Amino acid sequence: MLYLIGLGLGDAKDITVKGLEVVKRCSRVYLEAYTSILTVGKEALEEFYGRKLIVADREEVEQKADNILEDADLSDVAFLVVGDPFGATTHSDLVLRAAKRGIPYRVIHNASIMNAVGCCGLQLYKFGETVSIVFWTDTWRPESFFDRVKKNRQNGMHTLCLLDIKVKEQSLENLIKGRKIYEPPQYMSVNQAAQQLLEIVQNQRMRGEEPGQLFHLNSKTSEGSALQLQHQTITEETLCVGLARVGAEDQKIAAGTLQQMCTVDLGGPLHSLIITGGSMHPLEIEMLSLFSVLEDTSESQSIDGL
Amino acid sequence: MLYLIGLGLGDAKDITVKGLEVVKRCSRVYLEAYTSILTVGKEALEEFYGRKLIVADREEVEQKADNILEDADLSDVAFLVVGDPFGATTHSDLVLRAAKRGIPYRVIHNASIMNAVGCCGLQLYKFGETVSIVFWTDTWRPESFFDRVKKNRQNGMHTLCLLDIKVKEQSLENLIKGRKIYEPPQYMSVNQAAQQLLEIVQNQRMRGEEPGQLFHLNSKTSEGSALQLQHQTITEETLCVGLARVGAEDQKIAAGTLQQMCTVDLGGPLHSLIITGGSMHPLEIEMLSLFSVLEDTSESQSIDGL
C-alpha cells in the first residue's frame, strides 16, 4: 500500500495520530521536500517519528517515481507531504502511477494552507481561484496571474496568493558547467510579493488598463458606484492580509493595505498573501481588526470603524 | 487559553498528536456537534481521548458562548470541531468573544472538506466560491446559489457544494407547542442535491435563462465555440463528482454526469458534490477516470478517451 500522508503546517506533532501509526510501520518513508517546509527540519521529524526519512526532491518524485513505488504492492510505503497531500498538484502523478501498477493507495489528510488561511477570519467559502506568485528575474516578469486576482475581486472573492519557493536550484553557470552545486533555498516574503504586485498595478495604470490611484482617493466620498468601483479594482490601498508560519506557535498575521504589505515585518518563511474581495461580512472585518496594522488609509476606515 | 482544535474528517485517530495532547490536559472539552459529523460517535471519541466531552449544540455556541469561555483565562478549555475550526464561519464569533474578554486563543488545524476534496484529483487552486445546498421544503425552494455555480463554471472554476445538515430540528408542531422534541438528524445526499440542481436547470430552461439540453446534444460535434458554450452552461450532462465520507476508510468518490449523480449509490453521510469547471487539465481528467461511473454521454468522452 502507498500511503500519502499530510504532515500539517507547524512542527512534528502536527501529524495525525493515524498518520504517525502508519509512519511507524511502513518499510520506507519518503519526505517530499520541495513544495513546502515545516518550521522544523528533517532531523526533528526523524527523532519524533523514530525513523529514518528519505528526502525526495522534485527530480526524485517527478522522474524517479518508480523508485518510490518499488515493492509498494508487497509492503507499505509512506510518502509524507507538508500540509495536505493534494495541496500540490504534483502528487496526482504519483497516485496515477500507483494505480497503473495496481498498487493500492490511501490518503491521510491534514491541514494545508488552502484551508488553514481561514484563521485570519476571512470566510473560506468566499475565496476564488488561488494564484501563485513567482520570483521575477531580470528577463522574466510574468503578470498574467494578476488578471485572475482582478476577476476574483470583481466577483467579491478573496484571492490566496501562494508565494514562490526555490530549493535545490542551480545558478546558470553551474547548470551550464554541469556542476551539481545548489543555491541556498529562497522563500518569497509577503514584502517581495507585495512589491511585485504594486509594480504590476503601476504598469497596468501606465498602460491605461487600471484606473489611477488618485481617482479612488477623490471619489471615495461620493456615491455607491464609485465605492463599488474601488472595491473592484486593485490599488496601493487595497486591503490585504499577510500570513507567516500559519499553524506554528509563532504564526503572524497582519491585515493592512497592499502598500503596507511592502514593509510589514512577518519574520521567517513560509509566507502567504491574501488580496481581499472588497465587500466583506461584518464578522470578517471584525476578525481582521484583531490583526490590523492599518493607520489612516481609505479602506482601513471600515476596519477601524469597528 | 481557549483551544480551537480540528478533528479532521474520519474517526477518532484523525486528531493531530498536538491536538490530542491538548485535549488530555484541558479542564473542559466541548464537542461542536452541528456543522459536521465524524464516522464515529461521541462515545468513540471519549474512549480514545480518555475524557468526557460536553456536546455543544448550535444554541450553546451561538447564545451561551459565555459558558464555554468561563474561566478560560485561568485554565485551558478545548473546543473541538470536526474538520478544521475555521471551515464553518460560526466559530469566528467564539474567537471574537474570547478576544474581547482578553482570553488568549490558539488554533490547532486539521483537514477540512475544503481542502480534502483535492483527493478526487481536481486541482484545489481551480475551485471558485463554495456554495451550500439546503433542503428544499414545500414553501422554500431557493435557487439563488445556482448563479454562483454558473459564474464559477463560466470562469473555468470548479464549485464545491456543501450539503445541508439538519440536527436537533423541531417539527413545526413541536416548535409551536414549545415541546423540546427533536426530529431525527437529516443529511443531504448527493442524490438529493443533484435532483434539486436538475430541477433548477429545468426551471431556468423553462424561463429561458438556460439554453436547452437539445441544443448541446446537437452542437457538440460542431465548432469550438459550441463546445465552449457547453463547458460554460450547466445541463444534465455536466461532469460532476460526488464524494462521501471523505477521509474515512470507506470513503467513496464517483465522477459522472449531473443526471447520474441523481442515482449513484454513495452510502451513508456526509456527502459533498462538486460541479466541475468545464475545461480541465489532463491530469485532472486522468484522476477522475479512476472514479468514473460514466457510460456514453457527451462530457464523458473526454474522460473515457484516456
Coordinates of C-alpha atoms in Angstrom, one line a residue:
Chain A
M1 CA 0.0 0.0 0.0
L2 CA 1.2 3.5 -0.8
Y3 CA 0.2 6.0 1.9
L4 CA 0.2 9.7 1.1
I5 CA 0.3 11.4 4.5
G6 CA -0.2 15.1 5.2
L7 CA 2.1 16.5 7.9
G8 CA 0.1 19.7 8.5
L9 CA 1.7 23.0 8.8
G10 CA 3.6 23.5 12.1
D11 CA 6.0 21.0 13.5
A12 CA 6.5 17.3 14.0
K13 CA 3.4 17.0 16.3
D14 CA 1.0 18.3 13.6
I15 CA 0.9 14.8 12.1
T16 CA -2.4 13.0 12.9
V17 CA -2.4 10.0 15.3
K18 CA -3.4 7.8 12.4
G19 CA -0.6 9.2 10.2
L20 CA 2.0 8.6 12.9
E21 CA 0.9 5.0 13.4
V22 CA 1.3 4.4 9.6
V23 CA 4.7 6.1 9.5
K24 CA 6.0 3.9 12.3
R25 CA 5.1 0.6 10.5
C26 CA 6.0 1.4 6.9
S27 CA 9.0 -0.2 5.3
R28 CA 10.2 3.0 3.6
V29 CA 9.2 6.6 4.4
Y30 CA 9.8 9.4 1.9
L31 CA 9.6 13.1 2.8
E32 CA 8.6 15.4 -0.1
A33 CA 10.8 18.5 0.3
Y34 CA 10.2 21.0 -2.4
T35 CA 6.6 22.3 -2.3
S36 CA 6.6 23.5 1.3
I37 CA 8.5 23.4 4.6
L38 CA 7.7 22.9 8.3
T39 CA 9.2 25.1 11.0
V40 CA 11.3 22.2 12.0
G41 CA 13.8 20.2 9.9
K42 CA 14.1 16.6 8.8
E43 CA 16.1 15.7 11.9
A44 CA 13.3 16.8 14.2
L45 CA 10.8 14.7 12.3
E46 CA 13.1 11.7 12.3
E47 CA 13.5 12.0 16.1
F48 CA 9.8 12.3 16.8
Y49 CA 8.8 9.5 14.4
G50 CA 11.7 7.3 15.5
R51 CA 12.5 6.6 11.8
K52 CA 14.9 7.5 9.1
L53 CA 13.3 9.6 6.3
I54 CA 14.3 9.5 2.7
V55 CA 14.2 13.1 1.3
A56 CA 12.5 13.1 -2.1
D57 CA 13.3 16.2 -4.2
R58 CA 11.4 17.3 -7.3
E59 CA 13.5 15.2 -9.6
E60 CA 13.0 12.1 -7.4
V61 CA 9.2 12.5 -7.4
E62 CA 8.7 13.5 -11.0
Q63 CA 11.3 11.4 -12.8
K64 CA 12.2 8.6 -10.5
A65 CA 8.7 7.9 -9.1
D66 CA 9.2 4.2 -9.8
N67 CA 11.8 4.1 -7.0
I68 CA 9.2 5.3 -4.6
L69 CA 6.7 2.8 -5.7
E70 CA 9.0 -0.2 -5.7
D71 CA 7.6 -3.1 -3.8
A72 CA 4.7 -1.0 -2.6
D73 CA 2.4 -3.8 -3.7
L74 CA 4.2 -6.1 -1.2
S75 CA 4.9 -3.8 1.7
D76 CA 3.7 -0.4 3.0
V77 CA 5.5 2.8 1.7
A78 CA 4.7 6.2 3.1
F79 CA 5.1 9.5 1.2
L80 CA 5.0 12.5 3.6
V81 CA 3.9 15.9 2.3
V82 CA 3.9 19.1 4.3
G83 CA 0.3 20.3 4.5
D84 CA -2.1 18.0 2.7
P85 CA -1.0 15.5 0.0
F86 CA -3.3 17.2 -2.6
G87 CA -2.4 20.8 -1.9
A88 CA 0.2 20.5 -4.6
T89 CA -0.9 19.1 -7.9
T90 CA 2.4 17.3 -8.5
H91 CA 1.2 14.4 -6.3
S92 CA -1.7 13.3 -8.5
D93 CA 1.0 11.9 -10.8
L94 CA 2.3 9.6 -8.1
V95 CA -1.2 8.3 -7.4
L96 CA -1.8 7.7 -11.1
R97 CA 1.4 5.7 -11.4
A98 CA 0.5 3.6 -8.4
A99 CA -3.0 3.0 -9.9
K100 CA -1.5 1.9 -13.2
R101 CA 0.7 -0.6 -11.5
G102 CA -2.2 -1.9 -9.5
I103 CA -0.7 -0.6 -6.2
P104 CA -3.5 0.4 -3.7
Y105 CA -3.1 3.8 -2.1
R106 CA -4.6 5.7 0.8
V107 CA -4.6 9.3 1.7
I108 CA -4.3 10.5 5.3
H109 CA -5.3 14.1 5.2
N110 CA -4.2 17.1 7.2
A111 CA -4.5 20.9 7.2
S112 CA -3.0 22.7 4.3
I113 CA -2.6 26.4 3.7
M114 CA -5.6 26.2 1.4
N115 CA -7.9 25.7 4.4
A116 CA -5.8 27.0 7.3
V117 CA -5.9 30.6 6.0
G118 CA -9.4 30.7 7.5
C119 CA -7.6 31.5 10.8
C120 CA -7.4 35.2 9.7
G121 CA -11.2 35.4 9.8
L122 CA -11.9 35.7 6.1
Q123 CA -14.6 33.2 5.2
L124 CA -13.2 30.2 3.3
Y125 CA -16.2 29.8 1.0
K126 CA -15.6 33.3 -0.4
F127 CA -12.2 32.5 -1.8
G128 CA -11.9 32.3 -5.6
E129 CA -9.2 30.8 -7.7
T130 CA -5.8 30.5 -5.9
V131 CA -2.8 32.0 -7.7
S132 CA 1.0 31.5 -7.4
I133 CA 3.4 34.4 -7.4
V134 CA 6.8 33.5 -8.7
F135 CA 10.2 35.3 -8.2
W136 CA 10.7 37.7 -11.0
T137 CA 14.1 37.7 -12.8
D138 CA 15.7 40.3 -15.0
T139 CA 14.2 38.7 -18.0
W140 CA 11.0 37.0 -16.8
R141 CA 8.4 39.1 -15.1
P142 CA 5.0 37.4 -15.6
E143 CA 1.9 39.5 -14.9
S144 CA -0.8 37.2 -16.3
F145 CA -1.8 35.8 -12.9
F146 CA -2.9 39.3 -11.9
D147 CA -6.0 39.0 -14.2
R148 CA -7.2 36.1 -12.1
V149 CA -6.8 38.2 -8.9
K150 CA -8.8 41.1 -10.5
K151 CA -11.5 38.7 -11.7
N152 CA -11.8 37.3 -8.1
R153 CA -12.1 40.8 -6.7
Q154 CA -14.6 41.9 -9.3
N155 CA -16.7 38.9 -8.1
G156 CA -16.3 39.8 -4.5
M157 CA -14.0 36.9 -3.8
H158 CA -10.7 36.8 -1.9
T159 CA -7.5 35.5 -3.5
L160 CA -5.0 33.4 -1.8
C161 CA -1.6 34.0 -3.3
L162 CA 0.9 31.2 -2.7
L163 CA 4.4 32.6 -2.7
D164 CA 7.4 31.1 -4.6
I165 CA 9.8 28.6 -3.1
K166 CA 13.2 27.9 -4.7
V167 CA 15.0 24.9 -3.4
K168 CA 17.9 23.0 -4.9
E169 CA 18.2 25.5 -7.8
Q170 CA 21.4 25.7 -9.7
S171 CA 22.9 29.0 -10.9
L172 CA 23.0 29.4 -14.7
E173 CA 26.8 29.0 -14.6
N174 CA 26.7 25.8 -12.5
L175 CA 23.9 24.4 -14.7
I176 CA 25.9 25.0 -17.9
K177 CA 29.0 23.5 -16.4
G178 CA 27.1 20.6 -15.1
R179 CA 28.2 21.2 -11.6
K180 CA 25.7 19.9 -9.0
I181 CA 26.1 22.9 -6.8
Y182 CA 22.9 24.3 -5.5
E183 CA 22.0 27.8 -4.4
P184 CA 20.7 28.4 -0.9
P185 CA 16.9 28.0 -0.7
Q186 CA 14.8 31.1 -1.3
Y187 CA 11.3 31.7 0.1
M188 CA 9.3 34.7 -1.2
S189 CA 8.2 37.1 1.6
V190 CA 5.0 39.0 1.8
N191 CA 7.1 42.1 1.2
Q192 CA 8.5 40.8 -2.0
A193 CA 5.1 39.6 -3.3
A194 CA 3.5 43.0 -2.4
Q195 CA 6.3 44.9 -4.2
Q196 CA 5.8 42.8 -7.3
L197 CA 2.1 43.3 -7.2
L198 CA 2.5 47.1 -6.8
E199 CA 4.7 47.2 -9.8
I200 CA 2.1 45.3 -11.8
V201 CA -0.6 47.8 -10.6
Q202 CA 1.6 50.7 -11.7
N203 CA 2.5 49.1 -15.0
Q204 CA -1.2 48.5 -15.8
R205 CA -2.0 52.0 -14.8
M206 CA 0.6 53.4 -17.1
R207 CA -0.8 51.3 -19.9
G208 CA -4.3 52.5 -19.1
E209 CA -5.5 49.1 -18.0
E210 CA -6.2 50.2 -14.4
P211 CA -7.7 53.4 -13.2
G212 CA -5.3 55.7 -11.3
Q213 CA -5.0 55.8 -7.6
L214 CA -6.0 59.5 -7.4
F215 CA -9.3 58.6 -9.0
H216 CA -10.1 56.4 -6.0
L217 CA -8.9 58.9 -3.4
N218 CA -11.1 61.6 -5.0
S219 CA -14.1 59.5 -5.5
K220 CA -14.3 57.6 -2.2
T221 CA -16.6 60.1 -0.5
S222 CA -19.0 60.1 -3.4
E223 CA -21.8 57.7 -4.4
G224 CA -22.0 54.0 -4.0
S225 CA -21.0 53.3 -7.6
A226 CA -17.6 54.9 -7.0
L227 CA -17.2 52.9 -3.8
Q228 CA -18.1 49.8 -5.7
L229 CA -15.5 50.5 -8.4
Q230 CA -13.0 51.0 -5.6
H231 CA -13.9 47.6 -4.3
Q232 CA -13.4 46.0 -7.7
T233 CA -10.0 47.4 -8.6
I234 CA -6.7 46.8 -7.0
T235 CA -4.6 49.8 -5.8
E236 CA -2.0 50.6 -3.3
E237 CA -4.8 50.8 -0.7
T238 CA -6.5 47.5 -1.3
L239 CA -7.0 45.6 1.9
C240 CA -4.6 42.6 2.1
V241 CA -3.7 40.0 4.7
G242 CA -0.1 38.8 5.1
L243 CA 0.3 35.4 6.9
A244 CA 3.5 33.8 8.1
R245 CA 4.2 30.3 9.5
V246 CA 0.4 29.5 9.7
G247 CA -0.2 26.8 12.2
A248 CA 3.1 27.2 14.0
E249 CA 3.4 28.6 17.6
D250 CA 4.9 31.9 16.3
Q251 CA 2.5 32.4 13.4
K252 CA 1.9 36.0 12.4
I253 CA -1.0 37.6 10.7
A254 CA -1.1 41.3 9.5
A255 CA -4.1 43.0 7.9
G256 CA -3.3 46.2 6.0
T257 CA -3.1 47.9 2.6
L258 CA -1.1 46.4 -0.3
Q259 CA 1.3 49.3 0.3
Q260 CA 1.8 48.4 3.9
M261 CA 2.4 44.8 3.0
C262 CA 5.6 46.0 1.3
T263 CA 7.2 46.8 4.6
V264 CA 5.3 44.8 7.3
D265 CA 7.7 42.5 9.2
L266 CA 6.4 39.0 9.4
G267 CA 9.6 37.1 10.2
G268 CA 10.8 33.9 8.6
P269 CA 9.1 31.7 6.0
L270 CA 6.7 30.4 4.8
H271 CA 4.6 33.4 3.9
S272 CA 1.2 33.7 2.1
L273 CA -0.7 36.8 1.0
I274 CA -4.4 37.3 0.6
I275 CA -5.9 40.1 -1.5
T276 CA -9.4 40.6 -0.2
G277 CA -12.5 40.6 -2.3
G278 CA -13.6 44.1 -1.5
S279 CA -17.0 43.8 0.1
M280 CA -16.8 41.9 3.4
H281 CA -19.1 40.4 6.0
P282 CA -19.0 42.3 9.3
L283 CA -17.6 39.2 11.1
E284 CA -14.7 39.2 8.6
I285 CA -14.0 42.8 9.2
E286 CA -14.1 42.3 13.0
M287 CA -11.8 39.3 12.8
L288 CA -9.3 41.2 10.6
S289 CA -9.3 44.1 13.1
L290 CA -7.6 41.7 15.5
F291 CA -4.6 41.7 13.1
S292 CA -4.8 45.3 11.9
V293 CA -1.6 47.2 11.0
L294 CA -3.6 49.9 9.4
E295 CA -3.2 53.6 10.1
D296 CA -5.4 56.1 8.4
T297 CA -5.9 55.0 4.8
S298 CA -9.0 54.7 2.8
E299 CA -10.0 51.1 3.1
S300 CA -8.9 51.0 6.7
Q301 CA -11.8 53.1 7.7
S302 CA -14.2 50.2 7.5
I303 CA -11.9 48.2 9.8
D304 CA -11.0 51.0 12.3
G305 CA -14.7 52.0 12.4
L306 CA -15.4 48.9 14.4
Chain B
M1 CA -6.3 29.6 27.0
L2 CA -9.1 28.7 24.5
Y3 CA -8.0 26.0 22.1
L4 CA -9.9 25.5 18.9
I5 CA -9.0 22.1 17.7
G6 CA -9.8 20.5 14.4
L7 CA -10.6 16.8 14.5
G8 CA -10.2 16.1 10.8
L9 CA -12.6 14.1 8.8
G10 CA -12.5 10.4 9.5
D11 CA -12.6 8.9 13.0
A12 CA -11.0 9.4 16.5
K13 CA -7.5 8.9 15.2
D14 CA -7.6 11.8 12.8
I15 CA -6.9 14.3 15.5
T16 CA -3.3 15.5 15.4
V17 CA -0.7 14.5 18.0
K18 CA -0.6 18.1 19.2
G19 CA -4.4 18.3 19.4
L20 CA -4.6 15.1 21.4
E21 CA -2.1 16.3 23.9
V22 CA -4.1 19.5 24.5
V23 CA -7.4 17.6 24.8
K24 CA -5.9 15.4 27.5
R25 CA -4.8 18.3 29.6
C26 CA -7.7 20.8 29.3
S27 CA -10.1 21.4 32.2
R28 CA -13.2 21.2 29.9
V29 CA -13.6 19.8 26.4
Y30 CA -16.5 20.8 24.2
L31 CA -17.5 19.0 21.1
E32 CA -19.2 21.1 18.4
A33 CA -22.0 18.9 17.0
Y34 CA -24.0 20.7 14.4
T35 CA -21.9 21.7 11.4
S36 CA -20.4 18.3 10.6
I37 CA -20.1 14.7 11.9
L38 CA -17.3 12.1 12.0
T39 CA -18.0 8.4 11.1
V40 CA -17.7 7.6 14.8
G41 CA -19.9 9.0 17.6
K42 CA -19.1 10.9 20.7
E43 CA -18.5 7.8 22.8
A44 CA -15.7 6.5 20.5
L45 CA -14.0 9.9 20.8
E46 CA -14.4 9.9 24.6
E47 CA -12.9 6.4 24.8
F48 CA -9.9 7.3 22.6
Y49 CA -9.2 10.7 24.3
G50 CA -9.8 9.2 27.8
R51 CA -12.1 12.2 28.6
K52 CA -15.7 13.2 28.9
L53 CA -16.9 15.6 26.2
I54 CA -19.5 18.3 26.6
V55 CA -21.7 18.4 23.4
A56 CA -22.2 21.9 22.3
D57 CA -25.2 22.4 20.0
R58 CA -25.8 25.5 17.9
E59 CA -27.8 27.2 20.7
E60 CA -24.9 26.6 23.2
V61 CA -22.3 28.0 20.9
E62 CA -24.2 30.9 19.5
Q63 CA -26.2 32.0 22.5
K64 CA -24.4 30.6 25.5
A65 CA -20.8 31.1 24.4
D66 CA -20.0 32.7 27.7
N67 CA -20.4 29.2 29.4
I68 CA -17.8 27.9 27.1
L69 CA -15.4 30.8 27.8
E70 CA -15.9 30.7 31.6
D71 CA -12.6 30.6 33.4
A72 CA -10.7 30.1 30.1
D73 CA -8.4 32.9 31.3
L74 CA -7.4 30.8 34.3
S75 CA -7.4 27.3 32.9
D76 CA -7.3 25.6 29.4
V77 CA -10.6 25.0 27.6
A78 CA -10.8 23.0 24.4
F79 CA -13.5 23.4 21.7
L80 CA -13.4 20.5 19.2
V81 CA -14.7 20.9 15.7
V82 CA -15.0 18.2 13.0
G83 CA -12.7 19.2 10.1
D84 CA -10.9 22.5 10.7
P85 CA -12.1 25.1 13.2
F86 CA -12.5 27.8 10.5
G87 CA -14.3 25.6 8.0
A88 CA -17.6 26.9 9.4
T89 CA -17.9 30.7 9.9
T90 CA -19.8 30.4 13.1
H91 CA -16.6 29.9 15.1
S92 CA -15.2 33.3 14.3
D93 CA -17.8 34.6 16.8
L94 CA -16.3 32.5 19.6
V95 CA -12.8 33.8 18.9
L96 CA -14.1 37.4 18.9
R97 CA -15.8 36.9 22.2
A98 CA -12.6 35.4 23.7
A99 CA -10.6 38.3 22.3
K100 CA -13.0 40.8 23.8
R101 CA -12.6 39.2 27.2
G102 CA -8.8 39.2 26.9
I103 CA -8.7 35.4 26.8
P104 CA -5.9 34.1 24.6
Y105 CA -6.7 31.5 22.0
R106 CA -4.9 29.1 19.8
V107 CA -6.0 27.1 16.7
I108 CA -4.8 23.6 16.1
H109 CA -5.6 23.0 12.4
N110 CA -6.7 19.9 10.6
A111 CA -8.1 18.7 7.3
S112 CA -11.5 20.0 6.3
I113 CA -13.7 19.1 3.4
M114 CA -12.5 22.5 1.9
N115 CA -9.0 21.0 1.2
A116 CA -9.6 17.3 1.4
V117 CA -11.8 17.3 -1.8
G118 CA -8.4 17.5 -3.6
C119 CA -8.4 13.7 -3.2
C120 CA -10.7 13.4 -6.3
G121 CA -7.9 14.8 -8.4
L122 CA -9.5 18.2 -9.2
Q123 CA -6.9 20.9 -8.6
L124 CA -7.7 22.8 -5.4
Y125 CA -6.4 26.2 -6.8
K126 CA -9.1 26.0 -9.5
F127 CA -12.0 26.0 -7.1
G128 CA -14.2 29.1 -7.1
E129 CA -16.6 30.3 -4.4
T130 CA -18.1 27.4 -2.3
V131 CA -21.9 27.1 -2.1
S132 CA -24.3 25.4 0.3
I133 CA -27.3 23.5 -0.9
V134 CA -30.1 23.4 1.6
F135 CA -33.1 21.0 1.9
W136 CA -36.0 22.4 0.0
T137 CA -39.4 22.5 1.7
D138 CA -42.8 22.8 0.1
T139 CA -42.7 26.6 0.6
W140 CA -38.9 27.4 0.4
R141 CA -37.0 26.4 -2.7
P142 CA -34.1 28.8 -3.0
E143 CA -32.3 28.9 -6.4
S144 CA -30.1 31.9 -5.9
F145 CA -26.9 29.9 -5.1
F146 CA -27.1 28.5 -8.6
D147 CA -25.9 31.8 -10.1
R148 CA -22.6 31.4 -8.2
V149 CA -22.2 27.9 -9.6
K150 CA -22.8 29.2 -13.1
K151 CA -20.4 32.1 -12.6
N152 CA -17.7 29.7 -11.4
R153 CA -18.2 27.4 -14.4
Q154 CA -18.1 30.4 -16.8
N155 CA -14.8 31.2 -15.3
G156 CA -13.5 27.7 -15.7
M157 CA -13.6 27.1 -11.9
H158 CA -15.0 24.1 -10.0
T159 CA -17.7 24.5 -7.4
L160 CA -17.7 22.6 -4.1
C161 CA -21.3 22.3 -2.9
L162 CA -21.6 21.6 0.8
L163 CA -24.8 19.7 1.5
D164 CA -27.3 20.5 4.2
I165 CA -27.2 19.0 7.7
K166 CA -30.3 19.2 10.0
V167 CA -29.7 18.2 13.6
K168 CA -31.8 19.0 16.6
E169 CA -34.6 20.4 14.5
Q170 CA -38.1 20.6 15.8
S171 CA -41.2 19.9 13.8
L172 CA -43.4 23.0 13.3
E173 CA -46.0 21.4 15.6
N174 CA -43.5 20.8 18.4
L175 CA -42.0 24.2 17.9
I176 CA -45.4 25.9 18.3
K177 CA -46.3 23.8 21.3
G178 CA -42.9 24.5 22.9
R179 CA -42.1 20.8 23.1
K180 CA -38.4 20.1 23.1
I181 CA -38.8 17.0 20.9
Y182 CA -36.3 16.8 18.1
E183 CA -36.6 15.2 14.7
P184 CA -34.0 12.6 13.7
P185 CA -30.9 14.1 12.1
Q186 CA -31.0 14.5 8.3
Y187 CA -28.0 14.7 6.0
M188 CA -28.5 15.6 2.4
S189 CA -27.2 13.0 -0.1
V190 CA -25.5 13.6 -3.4
N191 CA -28.7 12.2 -5.0
Q192 CA -30.9 14.7 -3.3
A193 CA -28.6 17.6 -4.1
A194 CA -28.3 16.5 -7.8
Q195 CA -32.1 16.2 -8.1
Q196 CA -32.6 19.7 -6.7
L197 CA -29.9 21.0 -9.1
L198 CA -31.6 19.4 -12.1
E199 CA -34.9 20.9 -11.1
I200 CA -33.3 24.3 -11.1
V201 CA -31.7 23.7 -14.5
Q202 CA -35.1 22.7 -15.9
N203 CA -36.8 25.7 -14.2
Q204 CA -34.3 28.1 -15.7
R205 CA -34.6 26.5 -19.1
M206 CA -38.4 26.9 -19.0
R207 CA -37.9 30.5 -18.1
G208 CA -35.4 30.9 -20.9
E209 CA -32.5 31.6 -18.6
E210 CA -30.6 28.5 -19.7
P211 CA -30.1 27.0 -23.2
G212 CA -31.9 23.7 -23.7
Q213 CA -30.3 20.3 -23.4
L214 CA -31.0 19.5 -27.0
F215 CA -29.0 22.5 -28.2
H216 CA -25.9 20.9 -26.6
L217 CA -26.5 17.5 -27.9
N218 CA -26.9 18.8 -31.4
S219 CA -24.0 21.1 -31.3
K220 CA -21.4 19.0 -29.6
T221 CA -19.9 17.8 -32.8
S222 CA -19.6 21.3 -34.3
E223 CA -17.0 24.0 -33.8
G224 CA -15.0 25.1 -30.7
S225 CA -17.4 27.9 -29.8
A226 CA -20.3 25.5 -29.3
L227 CA -18.1 23.3 -27.2
Q228 CA -17.0 26.3 -25.2
L229 CA -20.7 27.3 -24.6
Q230 CA -21.3 23.7 -23.4
H231 CA -18.4 24.0 -21.0
Q232 CA -19.9 27.2 -19.6
T233 CA -23.5 26.1 -19.0
I234 CA -24.9 23.5 -16.6
T235 CA -27.0 20.7 -18.0
E236 CA -28.0 17.1 -17.3
E237 CA -24.7 16.1 -18.8
T238 CA -22.4 18.4 -16.9
L239 CA -19.5 16.5 -15.3
C240 CA -19.8 16.3 -11.5
V241 CA -18.1 14.5 -8.7
G242 CA -19.9 13.0 -5.7
L243 CA -17.9 12.4 -2.5
A244 CA -18.9 10.5 0.6
R245 CA -17.2 10.2 4.0
V246 CA -14.0 11.8 2.7
G247 CA -11.1 10.8 4.8
A248 CA -12.7 7.7 6.3
E249 CA -11.6 4.2 5.5
D250 CA -14.8 3.6 3.4
Q251 CA -14.8 6.9 1.5
K252 CA -16.4 6.8 -1.9
I253 CA -15.9 9.0 -4.9
A254 CA -18.0 8.9 -8.1
A255 CA -17.4 11.0 -11.2
G256 CA -20.2 11.2 -13.7
T257 CA -22.9 13.5 -15.2
L258 CA -25.3 15.5 -13.0
Q259 CA -28.0 13.1 -14.2
Q260 CA -26.0 10.2 -13.0
M261 CA -25.5 11.8 -9.6
C262 CA -29.2 11.5 -9.1
T263 CA -29.0 7.8 -8.7
V264 CA -25.4 6.9 -7.8
D265 CA -25.1 5.0 -4.6
L266 CA -22.5 6.5 -2.2
G267 CA -23.7 5.1 1.1
G268 CA -24.1 6.9 4.4
P269 CA -23.3 10.6 5.2
L270 CA -21.6 13.0 4.9
H271 CA -21.8 13.7 1.2
S272 CA -20.4 16.6 -0.9
L273 CA -20.9 17.4 -4.6
I274 CA -18.5 19.1 -7.0
I275 CA -19.7 20.7 -10.2
T276 CA -16.6 20.8 -12.5
G277 CA -15.4 23.9 -14.2
G278 CA -15.7 22.6 -17.7
S279 CA -12.2 22.8 -19.1
M280 CA -9.9 20.6 -17.2
H281 CA -6.2 19.7 -17.1
P282 CA -5.3 16.3 -18.5
L283 CA -4.1 15.2 -15.0
E284 CA -7.5 16.1 -13.6
I285 CA -9.3 14.1 -16.2
E286 CA -7.0 11.1 -15.7
M287 CA -7.5 11.2 -11.9
L288 CA -11.3 11.5 -12.3
S289 CA -11.2 8.5 -14.6
L290 CA -10.2 6.4 -11.6
F291 CA -13.6 7.2 -10.1
S292 CA -15.7 7.2 -13.3
V293 CA -19.3 5.9 -13.3
L294 CA -19.8 7.3 -16.8
E295 CA -21.3 5.4 -19.7
D296 CA -21.5 7.0 -23.1
T297 CA -22.6 10.6 -22.6
S298 CA -21.3 13.8 -24.1
E299 CA -18.9 15.1 -21.4
S300 CA -17.8 11.6 -20.6
Q301 CA -16.0 11.3 -23.9
S302 CA -13.1 13.4 -22.6
I303 CA -12.8 11.1 -19.6
D304 CA -13.3 7.8 -21.4
G305 CA -10.9 8.9 -24.1
L306 CA -8.0 8.4 -21.8

